[in-house]
Coordinates of C-alpha atoms in Angstrom, one line a residue:
M1 CA -64.2 2.1 -66.6
R2 CA -60.6 1.9 -65.4
I3 CA -57.9 4.2 -66.6
A4 CA -54.3 4.5 -65.4
H5 CA -52.8 8.0 -65.4
L6 CA -49.1 8.5 -65.3
S7 CA -46.9 11.6 -65.8
D8 CA -43.5 13.1 -65.5
I9 CA -41.3 10.0 -65.9
H10 CA -38.4 12.1 -66.9
F11 CA -36.2 9.4 -68.5
G12 CA -32.6 10.4 -67.7
G13 CA -33.8 11.1 -64.3
E14 CA -36.3 8.4 -63.7
N15 CA -36.7 6.2 -60.6
P16 CA -35.7 2.9 -62.2
Q17 CA -37.4 0.8 -59.4
A18 CA -40.7 2.6 -59.5
V19 CA -40.7 2.8 -63.3
A20 CA -40.3 -1.1 -63.4
A21 CA -42.8 -1.6 -60.7
A22 CA -45.4 0.7 -62.4
S23 CA -44.9 -1.4 -65.7
A24 CA -45.6 -4.6 -63.8
W25 CA -48.5 -3.2 -62.0
L26 CA -50.1 -2.0 -65.3
A27 CA -49.5 -5.3 -67.1
A28 CA -51.3 -7.1 -64.3
E29 CA -54.3 -4.9 -64.3
P30 CA -57.5 -4.9 -66.5
L31 CA -57.4 -1.5 -67.9
D32 CA -59.6 0.6 -70.5
L33 CA -56.7 3.0 -71.1
V34 CA -53.4 4.2 -70.1
V35 CA -52.7 7.9 -70.0
V36 CA -49.3 9.5 -69.8
S37 CA -49.6 13.2 -69.6
G38 CA -46.0 14.5 -70.7
D39 CA -42.6 15.1 -69.5
L40 CA -41.3 11.8 -70.7
T41 CA -37.8 12.9 -70.6
R42 CA -35.5 15.1 -68.6
F43 CA -33.8 17.3 -71.1
G44 CA -35.4 16.2 -74.4
E45 CA -32.4 14.2 -75.5
T46 CA -32.4 11.6 -78.2
Q47 CA -31.3 8.8 -76.0
E48 CA -34.0 9.8 -73.3
F49 CA -36.6 9.5 -76.0
V50 CA -35.2 6.1 -77.0
S51 CA -35.7 5.0 -73.4
A52 CA -39.1 6.5 -73.2
A53 CA -40.4 5.0 -76.4
A54 CA -39.1 1.4 -75.4
W55 CA -40.9 1.8 -71.9
L56 CA -44.2 2.8 -73.6
K57 CA -44.2 -0.4 -75.6
T58 CA -44.2 -2.4 -72.7
L59 CA -47.4 -0.7 -71.3
P60 CA -50.8 -2.1 -72.1
K61 CA -52.9 -0.8 -75.1
P62 CA -54.8 1.5 -75.7
R63 CA -52.5 4.3 -74.7
L64 CA -52.7 8.0 -75.0
V65 CA -49.5 10.1 -74.5
T66 CA -49.2 14.0 -74.6
P67 CA -45.9 15.9 -74.4
G68 CA -44.6 18.2 -71.6
N69 CA -42.3 21.3 -71.3
H70 CA -39.3 18.9 -70.8
D71 CA -40.0 17.1 -73.9
A72 CA -38.7 20.0 -75.9
P73 CA -34.8 20.2 -76.3
Y74 CA -33.1 21.9 -73.4
L75 CA -29.7 22.2 -75.1
A76 CA -30.3 22.1 -78.8
W77 CA -31.3 25.6 -79.1
V78 CA -32.0 25.4 -82.8
D79 CA -34.3 22.6 -82.5
R80 CA -36.0 24.3 -79.5
L81 CA -36.7 27.3 -81.4
F82 CA -37.9 26.1 -84.7
T83 CA -38.9 22.4 -84.1
P84 CA -39.4 21.8 -80.4
F85 CA -41.4 18.6 -80.6
A86 CA -39.7 17.0 -83.6
R87 CA -37.8 14.6 -81.4
Y88 CA -40.8 13.7 -79.5
E89 CA -42.7 13.0 -82.7
R90 CA -40.1 10.8 -84.1
A91 CA -40.0 8.6 -81.0
I92 CA -43.4 8.9 -79.5
G93 CA -46.1 10.2 -81.8
R94 CA -48.2 13.2 -82.7
A95 CA -47.5 16.2 -80.2
R96 CA -50.2 18.6 -81.3
F97 CA -53.3 16.5 -80.2
Q98 CA -54.3 12.8 -79.6
T99 CA -57.7 11.2 -79.4
H100 CA -59.1 7.9 -78.0
L101 CA -62.7 7.1 -78.7
A102 CA -64.3 3.9 -77.1
P103 CA -67.7 2.7 -76.0
G104 CA -68.4 5.0 -73.1
L105 CA -65.2 7.0 -73.3
A106 CA -64.0 10.1 -75.3
V107 CA -60.5 11.4 -74.6
Y108 CA -58.8 14.3 -76.2
G109 CA -55.0 15.1 -75.5
L110 CA -53.6 18.5 -76.3
N111 CA -50.2 20.1 -75.9
T112 CA -49.8 23.0 -73.4
A113 CA -46.0 23.0 -73.6
R114 CA -44.1 25.4 -75.9
G115 CA -40.6 25.5 -76.9
V116 CA -40.1 29.3 -76.5
Q117 CA -42.5 31.9 -75.0
P118 CA -42.5 35.7 -74.4
R119 CA -41.7 35.2 -70.8
A120 CA -38.5 34.1 -68.8
N121 CA -39.9 30.7 -67.7
W122 CA -40.5 28.6 -70.6
S123 CA -41.5 25.8 -68.5
K124 CA -45.0 27.3 -67.8
G125 CA -48.0 26.3 -70.0
Q126 CA -50.1 27.8 -72.8
I127 CA -53.4 26.9 -74.1
S128 CA -54.9 28.7 -77.2
Q129 CA -58.4 29.5 -78.1
N130 CA -58.1 27.3 -81.2
Q131 CA -56.9 24.5 -79.1
V132 CA -60.0 24.7 -77.0
A133 CA -62.4 25.2 -79.9
E134 CA -60.7 22.1 -81.7
A135 CA -61.2 20.1 -78.6
L136 CA -64.7 20.9 -78.2
A137 CA -65.6 20.4 -81.8
W138 CA -64.2 16.8 -81.6
F139 CA -66.2 16.2 -78.4
A140 CA -69.3 17.5 -80.2
Q141 CA -69.0 14.4 -82.4
A142 CA -68.8 12.0 -79.4
P143 CA -71.6 9.9 -78.0
A144 CA -73.7 11.9 -75.6
D145 CA -73.3 9.3 -72.7
A146 CA -69.5 8.9 -73.0
L147 CA -67.1 10.0 -70.1
R148 CA -65.3 13.0 -71.5
I149 CA -61.7 13.5 -70.7
V150 CA -59.2 16.2 -71.5
V151 CA -55.4 15.4 -71.1
C152 CA -52.7 18.0 -71.0
H153 CA -49.4 18.5 -69.1
H154 CA -49.9 21.7 -67.1
P155 CA -52.8 22.1 -64.5
L156 CA -55.1 24.6 -66.3
T157 CA -55.9 26.3 -62.9
E158 CA -53.3 26.4 -59.9
M159 CA -53.3 23.7 -57.2
I160 CA -53.8 25.8 -54.0
G161 CA -50.7 24.9 -51.7
G162 CA -48.9 22.8 -54.5
P163 CA -45.2 22.5 -54.6
M164 CA -45.0 24.5 -58.0
T165 CA -47.2 26.4 -60.4
G166 CA -48.3 25.8 -64.0
K167 CA -49.2 29.4 -64.7
V168 CA -51.0 28.5 -67.9
W169 CA -51.8 31.4 -70.1
R170 CA -55.4 31.4 -70.9
G171 CA -55.6 28.5 -68.6
E172 CA -58.7 29.9 -66.5
A173 CA -60.7 30.6 -69.7
A174 CA -60.0 27.0 -71.1
A175 CA -61.1 25.5 -67.7
Q176 CA -64.3 27.4 -67.8
A177 CA -65.1 26.6 -71.5
F178 CA -64.3 22.7 -70.8
A179 CA -66.6 23.0 -67.7
E180 CA -69.5 24.7 -69.6
A181 CA -69.2 22.1 -72.3
G182 CA -69.7 19.2 -69.9
I183 CA -66.1 17.8 -69.9
D184 CA -65.8 15.4 -66.9
L185 CA -62.1 15.3 -66.0
V186 CA -59.1 17.2 -67.0
L187 CA -55.9 15.2 -66.4
S188 CA -52.6 16.9 -66.0
G189 CA -49.1 16.4 -64.5
H190 CA -46.2 18.9 -64.1
I191 CA -46.2 19.6 -60.5
H192 CA -45.2 16.1 -59.4
A193 CA -48.0 15.8 -56.8
P194 CA -51.5 14.1 -56.8
F195 CA -54.3 16.2 -56.6
T196 CA -58.2 16.7 -57.5
W197 CA -60.5 19.7 -57.2
P198 CA -63.7 20.9 -59.0
Y199 CA -63.5 23.8 -61.5
G200 CA -65.8 26.7 -60.3
Y201 CA -67.7 26.8 -63.5
G202 CA -70.7 25.3 -65.0
D203 CA -72.7 22.8 -63.0
G204 CA -69.7 22.1 -60.7
H205 CA -69.2 18.6 -61.9
T206 CA -66.1 19.2 -64.1
Y207 CA -62.9 18.2 -62.0
A208 CA -59.1 18.5 -62.5
A209 CA -56.9 15.7 -61.6
G210 CA -53.2 15.6 -61.5
A211 CA -50.8 12.5 -61.3
G212 CA -47.4 12.5 -59.6
T213 CA -44.0 11.5 -61.0
L214 CA -42.1 8.4 -61.5
S215 CA -38.8 10.3 -61.4
V216 CA -36.2 11.1 -58.7
R217 CA -37.5 14.8 -58.9
E218 CA -39.7 14.3 -55.9
R219 CA -41.4 17.4 -54.3
G220 CA -42.5 16.2 -51.0
V221 CA -44.5 13.3 -52.4
P222 CA -43.4 9.7 -53.2
P223 CA -43.2 8.5 -56.8
G224 CA -46.5 7.3 -57.9
F225 CA -49.3 7.4 -60.4
N226 CA -53.1 7.4 -60.4
L227 CA -55.9 5.1 -60.9
I228 CA -59.4 6.3 -62.1
E229 CA -62.3 4.1 -61.8
T230 CA -65.7 5.3 -62.9
D231 CA -69.2 4.2 -62.9
A232 CA -72.6 5.9 -63.5
E233 CA -72.6 7.9 -60.3
E234 CA -68.9 8.8 -59.5
M235 CA -65.3 8.8 -60.5
R236 CA -62.8 7.6 -58.0
V237 CA -59.2 8.8 -58.3
Q238 CA -56.8 6.8 -56.3
A239 CA -53.3 7.9 -55.8
L240 CA -50.7 5.0 -55.6
A241 CA -47.5 5.8 -53.9
W242 CA -44.2 4.0 -54.2
T243 CA -43.0 2.6 -50.9
G244 CA -39.5 1.6 -52.1
S245 CA -40.8 -2.2 -52.7
K246 CA -44.5 -1.8 -54.1
F247 CA -47.1 0.8 -54.8
E248 CA -49.9 1.2 -52.0
P249 CA -53.0 3.6 -52.1
S250 CA -52.1 6.9 -50.4
R251 CA -55.3 8.8 -51.0
T252 CA -58.6 8.3 -52.7
W253 CA -60.9 11.0 -54.0
S254 CA -64.7 10.5 -55.0
L255 CA -65.9 12.9 -57.4
A256 CA -69.6 13.0 -58.3
R257 CA -70.7 12.6 -61.9
R258 CA -73.1 15.0 -63.4

């Protein structure tokens, strides 16, 4: 199984050379799925969504795309308050959840971003008990031998030493629930740096994996994305970094499967 995981493109503030090179790389590779875990835009502006939608159409199918906090309008306050993901849904697709089911693979995308929250920093994440329950009910219908992946924008638990935080409300409880249900991977973005780590719950074989950014908003890490390759024994997450002329492997993690 080969899955490309991209995140935080931030059209309106994208790195044009890296975005174009990523498109060419993806088109040349045999892939089972392309995942984009949110923040397709910089400010949630209509023209940014037009650019994002046009770019997505150049990527191989199948694709699964989730929204991020930057995909709610930054300046259009009425829209942000009442219909924060209407622009996203018109241009990209359903915001609330997405699914992909194929032989050996079950993927569920959910939205951890919110238009407004009862705290000062609206960029941080939330996940509700209902969202977790709906995801697990869907996975319960998937074949038992399928690789199980959850996709969301914010890391459910914090990356130690990371360049920024997700501070996801109810994130730790969601991570525990997914681990105890036998989810294999939880893919996210938001912090603009690649990482992996195991959740400290269940049998220890549920892992978080984050992708970097293809924007100019670098946080000490070059633009890049991840390639995930799996077999019966392990999941290999390879971070590909933009050198200015091409993507090169910068780090690879080997994660043992249950």
